[in-house]
XYZ file of N, CA and C in Angstrom:
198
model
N 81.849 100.695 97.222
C 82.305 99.339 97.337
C 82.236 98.657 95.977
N 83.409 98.281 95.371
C 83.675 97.543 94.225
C 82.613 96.143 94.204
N 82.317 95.834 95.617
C 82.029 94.169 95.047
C 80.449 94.392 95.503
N 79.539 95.369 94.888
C 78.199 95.868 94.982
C 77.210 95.861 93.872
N 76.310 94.819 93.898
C 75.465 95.147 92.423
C 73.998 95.998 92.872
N 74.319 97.202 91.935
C 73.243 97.491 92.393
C 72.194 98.114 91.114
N 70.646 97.922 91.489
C 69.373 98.039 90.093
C 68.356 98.909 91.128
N 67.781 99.973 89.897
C 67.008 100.554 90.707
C 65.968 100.878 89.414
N 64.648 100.993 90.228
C 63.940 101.167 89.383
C 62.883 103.166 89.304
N 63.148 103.589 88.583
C 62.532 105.271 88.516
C 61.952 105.377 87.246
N 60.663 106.507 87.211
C 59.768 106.757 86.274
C 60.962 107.133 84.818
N 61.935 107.002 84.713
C 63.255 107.014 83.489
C 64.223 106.364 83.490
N 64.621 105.468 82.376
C 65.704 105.059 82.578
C 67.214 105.885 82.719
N 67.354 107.301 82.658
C 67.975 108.180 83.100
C 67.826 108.321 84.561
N 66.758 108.493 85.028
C 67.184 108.488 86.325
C 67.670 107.374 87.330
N 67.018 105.821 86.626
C 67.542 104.578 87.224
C 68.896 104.940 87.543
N 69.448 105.195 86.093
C 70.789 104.928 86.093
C 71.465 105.697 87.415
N 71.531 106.855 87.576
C 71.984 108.053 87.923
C 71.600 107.611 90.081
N 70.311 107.122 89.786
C 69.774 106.589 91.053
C 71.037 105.527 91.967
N 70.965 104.277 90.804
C 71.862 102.877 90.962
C 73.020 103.266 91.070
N 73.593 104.489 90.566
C 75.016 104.495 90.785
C 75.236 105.395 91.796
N 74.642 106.285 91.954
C 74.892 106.973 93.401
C 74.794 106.097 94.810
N 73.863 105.194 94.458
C 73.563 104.167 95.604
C 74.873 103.239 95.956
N 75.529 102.908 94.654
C 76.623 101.935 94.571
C 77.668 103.138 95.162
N 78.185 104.153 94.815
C 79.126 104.750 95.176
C 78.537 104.607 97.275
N 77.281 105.245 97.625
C 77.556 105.411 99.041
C 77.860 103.913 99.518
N 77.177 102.981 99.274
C 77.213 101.671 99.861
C 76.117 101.278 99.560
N 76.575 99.481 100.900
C 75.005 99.136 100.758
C 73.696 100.005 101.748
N 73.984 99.909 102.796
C 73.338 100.965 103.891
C 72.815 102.063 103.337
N 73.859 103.076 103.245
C 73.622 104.855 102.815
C 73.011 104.458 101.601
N 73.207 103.400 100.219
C 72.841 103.418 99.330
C 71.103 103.181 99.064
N 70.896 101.619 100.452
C 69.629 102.086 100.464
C 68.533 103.048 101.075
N 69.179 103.854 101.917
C 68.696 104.688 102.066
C 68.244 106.048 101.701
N 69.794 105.993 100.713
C 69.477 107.387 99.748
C 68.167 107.076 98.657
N 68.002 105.248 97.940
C 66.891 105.236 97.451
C 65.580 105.187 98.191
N 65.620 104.749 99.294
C 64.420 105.128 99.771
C 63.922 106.059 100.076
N 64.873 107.528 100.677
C 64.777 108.852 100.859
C 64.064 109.378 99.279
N 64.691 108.991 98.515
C 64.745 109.526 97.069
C 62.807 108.921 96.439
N 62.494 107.932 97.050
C 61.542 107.779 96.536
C 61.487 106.820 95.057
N 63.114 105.953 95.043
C 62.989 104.968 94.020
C 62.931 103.386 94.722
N 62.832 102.575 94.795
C 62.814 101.225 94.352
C 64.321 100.635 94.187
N 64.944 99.325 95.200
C 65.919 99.558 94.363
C 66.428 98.099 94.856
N 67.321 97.344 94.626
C 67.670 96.348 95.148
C 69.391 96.306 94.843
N 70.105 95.550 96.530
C 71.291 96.100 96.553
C 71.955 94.861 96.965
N 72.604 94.420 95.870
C 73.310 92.293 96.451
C 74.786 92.937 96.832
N 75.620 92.375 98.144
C 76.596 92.590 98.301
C 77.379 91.593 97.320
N 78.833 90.921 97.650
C 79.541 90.060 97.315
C 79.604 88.898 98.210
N 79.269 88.716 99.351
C 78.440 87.614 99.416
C 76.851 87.041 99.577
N 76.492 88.031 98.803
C 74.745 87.887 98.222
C 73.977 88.012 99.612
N 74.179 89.189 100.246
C 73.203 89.559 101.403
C 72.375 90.805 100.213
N 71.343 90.911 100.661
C 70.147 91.566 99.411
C 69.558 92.347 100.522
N 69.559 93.872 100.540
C 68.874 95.202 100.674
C 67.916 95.906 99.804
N 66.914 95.181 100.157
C 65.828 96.262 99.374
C 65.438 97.769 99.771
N 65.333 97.949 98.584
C 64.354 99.405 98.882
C 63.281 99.960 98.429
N 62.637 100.413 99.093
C 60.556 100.817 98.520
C 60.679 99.559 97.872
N 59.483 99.429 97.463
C 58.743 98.848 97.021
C 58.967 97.925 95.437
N 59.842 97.251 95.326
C 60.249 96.548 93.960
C 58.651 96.466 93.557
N 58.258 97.131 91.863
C 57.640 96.126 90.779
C 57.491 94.920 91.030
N 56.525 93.997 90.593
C 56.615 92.865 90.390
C 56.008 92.159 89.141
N 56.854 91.429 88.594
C 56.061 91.133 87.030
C 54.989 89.982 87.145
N 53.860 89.978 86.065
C 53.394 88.361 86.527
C 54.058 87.877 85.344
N 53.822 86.361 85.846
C 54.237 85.703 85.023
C 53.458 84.495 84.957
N 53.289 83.835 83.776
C 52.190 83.333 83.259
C 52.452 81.677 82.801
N 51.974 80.583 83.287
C 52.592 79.603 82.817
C 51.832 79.184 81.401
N 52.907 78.844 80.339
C 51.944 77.644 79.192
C 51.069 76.745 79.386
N 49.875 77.125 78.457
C 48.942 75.958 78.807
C 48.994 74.909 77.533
């Protein structure tokens, strides 16, 4: 599906890549499932911004100025 953004996160940025785009080619569905099968992380916005996660997103902290 053309109107699919999709980010994934794996121990390489070689495999992100390779991860995110296989995901984008099956869809949103098969896509998150192939990352969750796969054991990456991944987050999947359609074109009208419905959001499919998968495993477990990172989370950064973030720190306010004092």
């Amino acid at each position: 599906s053309s109107d699919l953004s999709v980010s994934a996160v794996a121990a390489s940025c070689g495999q992100a890549e390779v991860a995110a785009k296989t995901a984008f080619l099956l869809g949103p569905q098969a896509g998150r499932d192939f990352l969750e099968h796969g054991g990456f992380a991944g987050l999947l916005i359609d074109d009208q911004g419905h959001r499919l996660v998968a495993g477990a997103m990172p989370l950064t902290e973030q720190r306010a100025s004092s």
